[in-house]
Coordinates of C-alpha atoms in Angstrom, one line a residue:
Chain A
M1045 CA -235.1 -115.1 87.7
A1046 CA -238.9 -115.5 86.9
V1047 CA -241.7 -113.2 86.4
K1048 CA -245.1 -113.8 87.7
S1049 CA -247.8 -111.2 87.8
L1050 CA -251.7 -110.2 89.1
V1051 CA -253.7 -107.9 87.4
L1052 CA -256.4 -106.8 89.6
K1053 CA -259.7 -105.4 87.6
N1054 CA -261.1 -101.9 88.4
E1055 CA -259.0 -101.7 91.4
Y1056 CA -257.3 -98.2 91.4
R1057 CA -254.9 -97.0 94.2
D1058 CA -252.9 -93.5 94.2
S1059 CA -249.1 -93.5 93.4
I1060 CA -247.3 -92.8 96.4
F1061 CA -249.4 -95.9 98.1
L1062 CA -248.4 -98.0 95.4
M1063 CA -244.9 -96.9 95.5
R1064 CA -244.7 -97.9 99.3
I1065 CA -246.1 -101.1 98.3
S1066 CA -243.8 -101.7 95.6
K1067 CA -240.8 -100.9 98.0
K1068 CA -242.1 -103.1 100.8
L1069 CA -242.1 -106.1 98.3
E1070 CA -238.9 -105.4 96.9
E1071 CA -237.4 -105.8 100.1
L1072 CA -238.7 -109.5 100.8
E1073 CA -235.9 -111.9 100.4
G1074 CA -235.5 -113.3 97.0
V1075 CA -237.4 -110.1 95.0
Q1076 CA -235.2 -108.9 92.3
K1077 CA -237.6 -106.1 91.5
A1078 CA -241.3 -105.7 92.6
S1079 CA -243.7 -103.0 90.9
A1080 CA -247.5 -102.4 92.0
I1081 CA -248.5 -100.0 89.4
M1082 CA -251.7 -98.8 87.3
A1083 CA -251.5 -100.6 83.9
T1084 CA -251.5 -97.3 81.8
D1085 CA -249.9 -98.0 78.4
A1086 CA -247.0 -95.7 79.8
N1087 CA -246.6 -98.2 82.5
K1088 CA -246.8 -101.3 80.3
D1089 CA -244.0 -99.6 78.0
L1090 CA -241.8 -99.3 81.1
L1091 CA -242.4 -103.2 82.0
R1092 CA -241.7 -104.4 78.3
D1093 CA -238.4 -102.2 78.5
A1094 CA -237.9 -103.9 82.0
G1095 CA -238.4 -107.4 80.2
M1096 CA -241.7 -107.7 82.9
L1097 CA -244.5 -107.2 80.3
T1098 CA -246.6 -110.6 80.7
D1099 CA -249.5 -111.6 78.9
E1100 CA -251.6 -110.9 81.4
I1101 CA -250.7 -107.7 81.7
K1102 CA -251.1 -106.9 77.7
G1103 CA -254.7 -107.2 78.0
A1104 CA -255.1 -105.3 81.1
S1105 CA -256.6 -101.6 81.2
S1106 CA -255.7 -98.4 82.6
N1107 CA -258.3 -98.8 85.7
D1108 CA -256.5 -102.1 86.5
L1109 CA -254.0 -102.3 89.3
M1110 CA -250.9 -104.7 88.0
I1111 CA -248.7 -106.5 90.6
V1112 CA -245.4 -108.0 88.8
I1113 CA -242.7 -109.5 90.6
D1114 CA -239.0 -110.8 89.6
A1115 CA -238.1 -113.2 92.0
V1116 CA -235.2 -116.2 92.2
S1117 CA -237.9 -118.6 91.3
S1118 CA -241.4 -118.8 89.8
E1119 CA -242.2 -120.2 93.2
R1120 CA -240.9 -117.3 95.1
A1121 CA -242.8 -114.7 92.8
G1122 CA -246.3 -116.8 93.6
E1123 CA -245.5 -116.0 97.3
V1124 CA -244.8 -112.7 96.9
I1125 CA -247.6 -112.0 95.0
S1126 CA -249.8 -113.5 97.6
S1127 CA -248.1 -111.2 100.0
A1128 CA -249.0 -108.1 98.2
E1129 CA -252.6 -109.4 97.8
G1130 CA -252.8 -109.5 101.8
I1131 CA -251.2 -106.1 102.2
L1132 CA -254.0 -104.7 99.9
A1133 CA -256.8 -106.5 101.8
E1134 CA -255.5 -105.5 105.3
E1135 CA -255.6 -102.0 104.3
A1136 CA -259.2 -102.1 102.8
K1137 CA -259.9 -104.1 106.5
K1138 CA -258.6 -101.2 108.2
R1139 CA -260.7 -98.5 106.5
V1140 CA -264.0 -100.3 107.3
E1141 CA -263.1 -101.0 110.7
E1142 CA -262.2 -97.1 111.2
A1143 CA -266.0 -96.6 109.7
E1144 CA -264.5 -93.7 107.8
V1145 CA -266.9 -92.1 105.3
I1146 CA -264.9 -91.9 102.1
Y1147 CA -266.2 -90.6 98.9
K1148 CA -266.3 -91.9 95.4
T1149 CA -266.0 -88.5 93.3
L1150 CA -265.4 -85.1 93.8
D1151 CA -269.0 -84.1 93.5
S1152 CA -270.4 -86.4 95.8
A1153 CA -267.9 -84.8 98.5
I1154 CA -268.8 -81.3 97.6
G1155 CA -272.6 -82.5 98.0
A1156 CA -272.4 -83.5 101.5
E1157 CA -269.6 -81.6 102.8
A1158 CA -271.2 -77.9 102.2
E1159 CA -268.7 -76.2 104.3
S1160 CA -265.4 -77.4 103.1
N1161 CA -263.4 -74.6 101.7
L1162 CA -260.2 -76.1 100.0
V1163 CA -259.8 -78.9 97.6
L1164 CA -256.3 -80.6 97.8
I1165 CA -256.0 -82.4 94.5
S1166 CA -253.0 -84.9 93.6
V1167 CA -254.7 -87.0 90.6
P1168 CA -252.5 -87.5 87.8
G1169 CA -252.0 -84.5 85.8
E1170 CA -254.4 -85.5 82.9
F1171 CA -257.2 -85.3 85.1
A1172 CA -256.2 -82.7 87.5
A1173 CA -257.5 -79.6 85.9
R1174 CA -260.8 -81.5 85.5
E1175 CA -261.2 -82.0 88.9
A1176 CA -259.8 -78.7 89.8
E1177 CA -262.4 -76.7 87.6
R1178 CA -265.3 -78.7 89.3
A1179 CA -264.4 -77.7 92.8
L1180 CA -263.8 -73.9 91.6
K1181 CA -267.2 -73.9 90.0
A1182 CA -268.5 -75.1 93.9
G1183 CA -267.1 -72.3 95.3
K1184 CA -263.9 -74.5 96.8
H1185 CA -260.6 -73.1 96.6
V1186 CA -257.8 -75.5 95.3
M1187 CA -254.6 -76.4 95.6
I1188 CA -253.1 -78.5 92.8
F1189 CA -250.3 -80.8 93.9
S1190 CA -250.4 -82.7 90.6
D1191 CA -248.0 -81.8 87.9
G1192 CA -248.4 -82.3 84.6
V1193 CA -251.0 -79.6 83.9
S1194 CA -250.8 -77.5 80.9
E1195 CA -250.2 -73.7 81.4
E1196 CA -253.2 -73.4 78.9
D1197 CA -255.4 -75.1 81.6
E1198 CA -253.6 -73.2 84.2
I1199 CA -254.4 -69.9 83.2
R1200 CA -257.9 -70.8 82.4
L1201 CA -258.0 -71.8 86.0
K1202 CA -256.3 -69.3 87.4
H1203 CA -258.9 -66.4 85.5
L1204 CA -262.0 -68.9 86.9
G1205 CA -260.3 -68.8 90.3
K1206 CA -260.1 -64.6 90.0
E1207 CA -263.2 -64.1 88.8
K1208 CA -265.0 -65.8 92.0
G1209 CA -262.5 -64.7 94.6
L1210 CA -261.0 -68.4 95.1
L1211 CA -257.1 -69.4 95.4
V1212 CA -255.4 -71.4 93.0
M1213 CA -252.7 -72.7 94.5
G1214 CA -250.5 -74.8 91.9
P1215 CA -250.4 -76.9 89.5
D1216 CA -247.1 -78.4 90.9
C1217 CA -247.9 -77.0 94.1
G1218 CA -245.8 -79.2 96.9
T1219 CA -246.5 -77.6 99.8
A1220 CA -249.1 -75.1 101.8
I1221 CA -249.7 -74.3 105.2
I1222 CA -252.9 -73.1 106.1
N1223 CA -253.5 -71.8 109.3
G1224 CA -251.1 -74.4 111.2
I1225 CA -252.4 -77.1 109.0
G1226 CA -249.8 -78.6 106.3
L1227 CA -250.7 -79.6 102.9
G1228 CA -248.9 -81.8 100.6
F1229 CA -245.0 -82.0 101.7
A1230 CA -245.1 -79.7 104.7
N1231 CA -243.3 -79.6 107.7
V1232 CA -244.7 -79.3 111.1
I1233 CA -244.4 -75.4 111.7
K1234 CA -244.9 -73.4 115.0
R1235 CA -248.0 -71.7 114.3
G1236 CA -246.9 -67.6 114.5
S1237 CA -246.8 -64.4 112.4
V1238 CA -245.1 -64.6 109.2
G1239 CA -246.7 -65.3 106.2
V1240 CA -245.2 -66.8 103.1
V1241 CA -246.3 -66.9 99.6
A1242 CA -243.9 -69.0 97.2
A1243 CA -243.6 -70.3 93.6
S1244 CA -241.3 -72.8 95.0
G1245 CA -242.1 -76.0 97.3
T1246 CA -239.1 -76.9 98.8
G1247 CA -238.2 -72.8 98.9
A1248 CA -241.3 -72.8 101.2
Q1249 CA -240.2 -75.7 103.1
E1250 CA -236.8 -74.4 103.8
V1251 CA -238.1 -70.4 104.9
T1252 CA -240.9 -71.9 107.0
S1253 CA -238.8 -74.4 108.8
L1254 CA -236.3 -72.3 109.7
I1255 CA -238.9 -69.2 110.9
S1256 CA -240.4 -72.2 112.8
A1257 CA -237.6 -71.8 115.0
G1258 CA -238.3 -68.2 115.6
P1259 CA -241.6 -66.5 115.2
G1260 CA -243.5 -69.0 113.3
I1261 CA -245.6 -69.1 110.5
S1262 CA -249.4 -68.1 109.8
H1263 CA -249.9 -69.2 106.4
A1264 CA -247.7 -70.5 103.6
I1265 CA -249.6 -70.2 100.4
G1266 CA -248.1 -71.9 97.3
T1267 CA -248.5 -70.7 93.8
G1268 CA -247.0 -73.4 91.5
G1269 CA -243.5 -72.8 89.9
R1270 CA -244.9 -71.2 86.7
D1271 CA -247.4 -68.5 88.4
L1272 CA -244.7 -65.9 87.6
H1273 CA -244.2 -66.6 84.0
D1274 CA -246.1 -63.8 81.7
E1275 CA -248.6 -65.7 80.4
V1276 CA -249.7 -66.7 83.9
G1277 CA -249.1 -63.0 85.3
G1278 CA -248.6 -63.8 88.7
I1279 CA -252.7 -64.4 89.6
T1280 CA -251.9 -66.6 92.4
M1281 CA -249.2 -64.4 94.3
L1282 CA -251.0 -61.2 93.9
M1283 CA -254.0 -63.0 95.5
G1284 CA -252.0 -64.5 98.1
L1285 CA -250.3 -61.3 98.6
K1286 CA -254.0 -59.6 99.1
S1287 CA -254.6 -62.5 101.6
L1288 CA -252.0 -62.1 104.2
A1289 CA -252.3 -58.0 103.8
D1290 CA -255.7 -58.6 105.0
D1291 CA -254.9 -61.3 107.6
P1292 CA -254.5 -60.0 111.0
E1293 CA -252.5 -62.5 112.3
T1294 CA -249.9 -62.0 109.7
K1295 CA -246.9 -59.4 110.7
T1296 CA -244.5 -59.5 108.1
I1297 CA -244.5 -61.3 104.6
V1298 CA -242.0 -63.1 102.7
L1299 CA -242.2 -64.0 99.0
I1300 CA -240.4 -66.5 97.2
S1301 CA -239.9 -67.6 93.7
K1302 CA -237.1 -68.5 91.1
P1303 CA -236.3 -65.1 88.7
P1304 CA -240.2 -64.1 87.7
S1305 CA -240.7 -62.4 84.3
P1306 CA -239.6 -58.9 84.6
E1307 CA -243.0 -57.6 84.0
V1308 CA -244.8 -60.0 86.4
A1309 CA -242.1 -59.4 88.9
K1310 CA -243.0 -55.3 88.8
R1311 CA -246.5 -55.9 89.2
I1312 CA -245.9 -58.0 92.7
L1313 CA -243.1 -55.6 93.8
K1314 CA -245.4 -52.9 93.5
A1315 CA -248.7 -54.7 95.1
A1316 CA -246.0 -55.9 97.8
S1317 CA -245.0 -52.3 98.7
E1318 CA -248.5 -51.1 99.1
V1319 CA -249.3 -53.6 101.5
G1320 CA -248.2 -51.6 104.3
K1321 CA -246.4 -54.9 106.1
P1322 CA -242.8 -55.7 106.5
T1323 CA -242.1 -57.6 103.0
V1324 CA -239.0 -59.8 102.5
V1325 CA -238.4 -60.8 98.8
N1326 CA -236.4 -63.8 97.8
F1327 CA -236.2 -63.8 94.1
L1328 CA -233.6 -66.2 93.4
G1329 CA -231.0 -64.6 90.9
G1330 CA -233.1 -62.2 90.5
D1331 CA -232.0 -58.5 89.9
P1332 CA -231.6 -57.1 93.5
K1333 CA -231.9 -53.6 92.6
I1334 CA -235.8 -53.3 92.0
I1335 CA -236.4 -54.5 95.0
E1336 CA -234.3 -52.1 97.0
K1337 CA -235.7 -49.2 95.1
I1338 CA -239.1 -49.9 96.3
N1339 CA -238.4 -50.3 99.9
L1340 CA -238.6 -53.9 100.3
I1341 CA -236.1 -56.1 101.8
L1342 CA -233.9 -58.2 99.8
A1343 CA -233.0 -61.8 100.8
V1344 CA -230.4 -63.4 98.7
T1345 CA -230.6 -67.0 99.7
L1346 CA -233.9 -68.7 101.3
E1347 CA -232.1 -68.8 104.9
D1348 CA -231.3 -65.1 104.4
A1349 CA -235.3 -64.3 103.9
A1350 CA -236.1 -66.4 107.0
A1351 CA -233.4 -64.7 109.2
K1352 CA -234.7 -61.0 108.0
A1353 CA -238.0 -61.9 108.6
I1354 CA -237.3 -63.5 112.2
A1355 CA -235.1 -59.6 112.9
L1356 CA -238.0 -57.7 111.4
Q1357 CA -240.5 -59.4 113.7
R1358 CA -238.4 -58.9 116.6
G1359 CA -238.3 -55.4 115.9
E1360 CA -234.2 -55.7 115.0
K1361 CA -232.1 -54.7 111.6
P1362 CA -232.5 -57.1 108.9
K1363 CA -229.0 -58.4 108.5
G1364 CA -227.7 -61.8 106.3
V1365 CA -226.5 -64.6 107.2
T1366 CA -223.0 -66.4 106.0
F1367 CA -222.5 -68.9 108.6
S1368 CA -224.3 -69.3 111.8
A1369 CA -222.0 -71.1 113.7
D1370 CA -218.8 -69.4 115.2
L1371 CA -216.9 -68.7 112.2
N1372 CA -213.3 -69.9 113.7
E1373 CA -215.4 -73.2 114.2
V1374 CA -216.5 -73.2 110.7
K1375 CA -213.1 -72.8 109.3
N1376 CA -211.5 -75.6 111.5
T1377 CA -214.3 -78.1 110.3
A1378 CA -213.3 -76.9 106.7
E1379 CA -209.8 -77.2 107.1
K1380 CA -210.2 -80.7 108.9
E1381 CA -212.4 -82.1 105.8
Y1382 CA -209.6 -80.7 102.8
E1383 CA -206.7 -81.8 104.9
G1384 CA -206.6 -85.5 103.6
I1385 CA -207.8 -84.5 100.0
G1386 CA -205.5 -86.4 97.1
P1387 CA -204.2 -84.2 94.1
N1388 CA -206.4 -84.8 91.9
Q1389 CA -209.5 -84.1 94.0
R1390 CA -211.2 -80.8 92.5
Y1391 CA -214.8 -80.9 92.0
I1392 CA -218.0 -80.5 94.0
R1393 CA -220.6 -83.2 93.5
G1394 CA -224.2 -81.8 94.5
I1395 CA -226.8 -84.6 94.4
Y1396 CA -230.4 -83.0 95.0
S1397 CA -233.8 -84.0 95.7
G1398 CA -235.0 -80.3 95.7
G1399 CA -235.0 -78.8 92.6
T1400 CA -235.0 -75.1 94.5
F1401 CA -232.0 -76.3 96.8
C1402 CA -230.0 -77.1 93.7
S1403 CA -230.8 -74.0 91.9
E1404 CA -229.5 -71.9 95.2
A1405 CA -226.4 -73.9 95.6
M1406 CA -225.5 -73.6 92.0
L1407 CA -225.7 -69.7 92.6
I1408 CA -223.9 -69.6 95.9
V1409 CA -221.0 -71.8 94.6
R1410 CA -220.5 -70.4 90.9
D1411 CA -219.0 -67.1 92.4
L1412 CA -216.9 -68.9 94.5
V1413 CA -215.9 -72.4 92.2
G1414 CA -216.9 -70.9 88.7
D1415 CA -219.1 -72.8 86.3
V1416 CA -221.4 -75.5 87.5
Y1417 CA -222.8 -78.0 84.9
S1418 CA -226.5 -79.4 85.9
N1419 CA -229.3 -81.2 84.1
A1420 CA -230.9 -77.9 85.3
P1421 CA -228.6 -75.5 84.4
L1422 CA -227.9 -71.6 85.6
K1423 CA -227.2 -71.1 81.9
P1424 CA -228.0 -73.0 78.9
K1425 CA -224.2 -73.8 77.7
L1426 CA -223.9 -75.6 81.3
K1427 CA -226.7 -78.3 80.5
L1428 CA -224.9 -81.7 81.2
K1429 CA -224.6 -83.9 78.1
D1430 CA -225.5 -86.8 80.0
S1431 CA -227.5 -86.3 83.3
N1432 CA -226.1 -89.6 84.7
K1433 CA -222.6 -88.4 84.1
S1434 CA -220.7 -85.9 86.1
K1435 CA -218.4 -83.1 84.5
E1436 CA -216.0 -81.2 86.6
H1437 CA -218.2 -79.2 88.9
T1438 CA -221.9 -81.1 88.6
F1439 CA -224.9 -80.4 90.8
V1440 CA -227.8 -82.8 89.6
D1441 CA -231.7 -82.2 90.6
M1442 CA -232.7 -85.7 91.0
G1443 CA -236.4 -84.5 91.4
E1444 CA -236.5 -84.1 87.5
D1445 CA -238.5 -86.0 85.3
E1446 CA -235.8 -87.8 83.6
F1447 CA -234.9 -89.4 86.5
T1448 CA -238.5 -90.1 88.1
A1449 CA -240.1 -91.4 85.1
E1450 CA -238.6 -95.0 85.3
I1451 CA -241.1 -97.2 86.8
G1452 CA -241.8 -97.1 90.7
K1453 CA -238.9 -94.6 90.9
P1454 CA -240.9 -91.6 92.5
H1455 CA -239.6 -88.6 93.9
P1456 CA -236.2 -88.7 95.5
M1457 CA -237.6 -87.2 98.4
I1458 CA -239.4 -90.3 99.0
Y1459 CA -237.6 -92.6 97.3
H1460 CA -233.3 -93.0 97.7
E1461 CA -232.5 -95.8 95.4
L1462 CA -231.1 -93.5 92.6
R1463 CA -229.7 -91.0 94.7
Q1464 CA -227.6 -93.6 96.5
K1465 CA -226.6 -95.0 93.2
R1466 CA -225.5 -91.6 92.3
I1467 CA -223.7 -91.4 95.7
L1468 CA -221.4 -94.1 95.0
Q1469 CA -220.9 -93.4 91.2
D1470 CA -219.3 -90.1 92.2
A1471 CA -217.6 -91.3 95.3
S1472 CA -215.7 -93.5 92.4
D1473 CA -214.6 -90.7 90.8
P1474 CA -211.2 -89.7 91.6
E1475 CA -211.9 -86.1 90.3
T1476 CA -215.0 -85.5 93.2
M1477 CA -213.5 -83.4 96.1
V1478 CA -216.9 -83.4 98.1
I1479 CA -220.4 -84.3 97.9
L1480 CA -223.1 -81.9 98.6
L1481 CA -226.6 -83.4 99.5
D1482 CA -230.2 -81.8 100.4
V1483 CA -232.3 -83.8 103.0
V1484 CA -235.9 -83.0 103.1
L1485 CA -238.3 -83.9 105.9
G1486 CA -241.9 -83.5 106.8
Y1487 CA -244.9 -84.9 105.8
G1488 CA -245.0 -86.9 102.6
A1489 CA -241.3 -87.3 102.7
H1490 CA -239.2 -90.7 103.5
E1491 CA -239.9 -91.7 107.0
D1492 CA -236.4 -91.8 107.6
P1493 CA -234.1 -90.3 105.0
A1494 CA -231.0 -89.8 106.6
G1495 CA -231.1 -93.4 108.0
A1496 CA -231.5 -94.7 104.4
L1497 CA -228.7 -92.5 103.1
A1498 CA -226.6 -93.0 106.1
P1499 CA -225.2 -96.4 105.1
T1500 CA -224.6 -95.3 101.4
L1501 CA -222.6 -92.4 102.6
R1502 CA -220.2 -94.8 104.7
E1503 CA -220.0 -96.9 101.8
A1504 CA -219.1 -93.7 99.6
K1505 CA -216.3 -92.7 101.9
K1506 CA -215.2 -96.2 102.1
I1507 CA -214.7 -96.4 98.3
A1508 CA -212.5 -93.2 98.5
E1509 CA -210.7 -94.5 101.1
K1510 CA -210.0 -97.9 99.3
E1511 CA -207.9 -95.7 96.9
G1512 CA -206.1 -93.7 99.1
R1513 CA -208.4 -90.6 98.9
Y1514 CA -210.5 -88.9 101.7
L1515 CA -213.9 -87.9 100.7
P1516 CA -216.0 -84.9 102.4
V1517 CA -219.6 -85.3 102.6
V1518 CA -221.7 -82.2 103.3
A1519 CA -225.4 -81.9 104.0
S1520 CA -228.0 -80.3 105.2
V1521 CA -231.5 -81.1 106.7
C1522 CA -234.5 -79.0 105.8
G1523 CA -237.3 -79.8 108.5
T1524 CA -238.1 -79.2 112.0
A1525 CA -237.7 -81.2 115.6
Q1526 CA -241.4 -81.6 115.5
D1527 CA -241.3 -83.4 112.1
P1528 CA -242.3 -86.9 112.3
Q1529 CA -238.5 -87.6 111.2
N1530 CA -237.3 -85.3 113.9
L1531 CA -234.2 -82.7 112.4
T1532 CA -232.2 -83.4 115.7
A1533 CA -232.5 -87.4 115.1
Q1534 CA -231.9 -87.1 111.5
E1535 CA -228.6 -84.4 111.4
K1536 CA -227.4 -86.7 114.1
K1537 CA -227.4 -90.0 111.7
L1538 CA -225.7 -88.1 109.3
K1539 CA -223.3 -86.8 111.6
G1540 CA -222.8 -90.5 112.7
A1541 CA -221.7 -91.2 108.8
G1542 CA -218.9 -88.6 108.9
V1543 CA -221.1 -86.1 107.2
V1544 CA -220.7 -82.8 108.0
V1545 CA -224.1 -81.3 108.8
M1546 CA -224.9 -77.6 107.9
P1547 CA -228.1 -75.7 109.1
S1548 CA -229.1 -74.3 105.8
N1549 CA -228.9 -75.4 102.1
A1550 CA -227.1 -72.1 101.7
Q1551 CA -224.6 -72.4 104.8
A1552 CA -223.9 -76.2 103.2
A1553 CA -222.9 -74.8 99.7
R1554 CA -220.7 -72.3 101.1
M1555 CA -219.0 -74.9 103.5
A1556 CA -218.7 -77.2 100.0
A1557 CA -217.0 -74.4 98.2
L1558 CA -214.8 -73.6 101.3
I1559 CA -213.3 -77.2 101.1
A1560 CA -213.1 -77.4 97.5
T1561 CA -211.2 -74.3 97.2
K1562 CA -209.0 -75.1 100.4
G1563 CA -210.2 -72.4 102.1
E1564 CA -209.4 -69.7 99.3
A1565 CA -213.2 -69.0 99.2
W1566 CA -213.0 -67.8 102.9
N1567 CA -212.1 -64.0 102.2
K1568 CA -215.0 -63.6 99.6
M1569 CA -217.5 -65.4 102.0
V1570 CA -216.6 -63.4 105.3
G1571 CA -214.5 -60.7 103.7
Chain B
M618 CA -262.2 -63.5 99.7
T619 CA -259.9 -65.8 101.8
V620 CA -260.8 -64.9 105.4
E621 CA -262.8 -68.3 105.9
L622 CA -260.0 -70.6 104.7
L623 CA -257.4 -68.9 106.4
R624 CA -259.8 -68.9 109.8
K625 CA -260.5 -72.7 109.1
P626 CA -259.5 -74.9 106.2
K627 CA -261.9 -77.2 105.9
I628 CA -260.5 -79.9 103.3
I629 CA -261.7 -82.6 100.5
N630 CA -258.5 -84.6 99.6
V631 CA -258.9 -86.0 96.1
G632 CA -256.2 -88.6 94.9
T633 CA -253.1 -89.6 97.3
R634 CA -254.4 -91.4 100.5
N635 CA -251.3 -90.1 102.4
F636 CA -252.2 -86.6 102.3
H637 CA -255.4 -87.3 103.9
D638 CA -253.6 -89.4 106.3
S639 CA -251.1 -86.6 107.5
L640 CA -254.4 -84.2 107.4
I641 CA -256.1 -86.4 109.9
A642 CA -252.5 -87.0 112.1
Q643 CA -252.4 -82.9 112.6
G644 CA -255.9 -82.6 113.7
A645 CA -257.3 -81.1 110.6
D646 CA -260.6 -81.2 109.2
S647 CA -260.4 -83.7 105.9
V648 CA -262.6 -85.9 104.1
H649 CA -261.0 -88.5 101.6
V650 CA -262.1 -88.8 97.9
D651 CA -261.1 -92.4 97.0
W652 CA -260.8 -91.1 93.3
K653 CA -260.5 -93.2 90.4
P654 CA -260.1 -92.0 86.8
P655 CA -263.7 -91.4 85.4
A656 CA -264.6 -93.6 82.4
G657 CA -262.2 -95.9 82.8
G658 CA -259.4 -92.9 82.0
D659 CA -260.9 -92.7 78.5
Q660 CA -260.5 -88.9 77.6
E661 CA -262.7 -89.1 74.8
M662 CA -265.4 -90.5 76.9
I663 CA -264.8 -87.9 79.7
K664 CA -265.2 -85.0 77.2
L665 CA -268.7 -86.3 76.3
L666 CA -270.2 -86.9 79.7
D667 CA -269.2 -83.5 80.6
K668 CA -271.0 -82.3 77.6
L669 CA -273.8 -84.3 78.7
D670 CA -273.3 -82.8 82.5
K671 CA -273.5 -79.3 81.1
L672 CA -277.1 -80.2 79.5

């Protein structure tokens, strides 16, 4: 193997763009590893650990772009570097041909685009607060997609926004929909009359995708995951709620969050009860009594929230969903899956790209199968000692920093390699009874996630089969038929690989529990 | 407060190019800022520049 590098001085590119290039280069023949990344100290450290730090790179600065190739020969590495240069040149040429106006700084864009009203920020976290502050001072609402912004900065920005009557969505706000326009990671959603305020990106994606099949969405306002902490005080959720209350297009409201601080929850629920529009609340794992006491509608899962909002919109009585298909059919599917199970297969292995999906699934299965270990556990005592090794029932959130910090390995919604490895690892474990997955579609996500996972899932089943076991795989796909990846096509690819595909994350978790208990969980679920 | 935003979002995208492309594909009104770390990413220098800006 031979390592070659190229440093392009003062050539800044965003991380998603660079990840796509790295992946393209890595797929070329004779390439062991390819990295197109900015020459920050952290990235240089990662390259050193991978044995790919060249002398040329040592002298590069954080404003320089570095391309590093580890290939079968020095000659091949050189050729691949030329290909990378070609890709970058082609992209630059395309921009010139499109004659698009591109601004160099936020200030110049604000100066020239006086009518703009929203600034979407996805720069590295350490710089995001600075840009957000500039936007707010210029009177623009902001959505901060970036994570890695301090809570102190978040509080400061949200107070500034509140003072000026401007929304601060985020930091770490993965998705929002404003008047039918999806921002960040968003699905293609039917325009309609249900408004959402969500402190969870994937939570909002699931709820809006499910409602898209019904009355559709007016707006989905993201708050970022910390908004409902005591220190932040739910500023954005309260402002979002007020916006939807005043919005004539919004007839029904859905609020989504992980369990908020009790004080903040009280404030938000009180405000929600005064809006005068039917409001469904899903505070994942939160206390149901408070919600029902003040005449709001409680939803225990994301799907439940969507189903209840749809029912309210139709003037029907809201009711929960356990399984949406014919119950006999569901039971038969589960039976077929656990028929071939070996005596030592006992545990569910949830391998997630969405943090909220992972939490929701754990909340559902813990009542049916018992404790679930995780890198993001429901209780501290259930934290995995080593996130890379499953123990009994284990659900991993592979979007956590510990998995995404490796070079060129961004979020598992975009890049599947780590999840693929984990699937094969759990398939080899004789104690694994079911593998449970989420697949997320929409703008920003991988262009064909089911296509990328299907061969791995086939291989996983083969590994088990060779050792005389049958390995059930259960998944749900979050998205719509209008998404660039197409929901139906993605589900078909998974089914083709022998996966039991359920219509929601909650139903997939229940199906996994049903299989893992060989049907014993049925009565608890369906009564 | 947010009436204008909810009626017609007009977006300035700072950072990830892909988000701007998705917005354009949806027919949204978006312009892109080809952002680079200010002052070569030197936080001390940035603070200094911001102070000068305020003057």
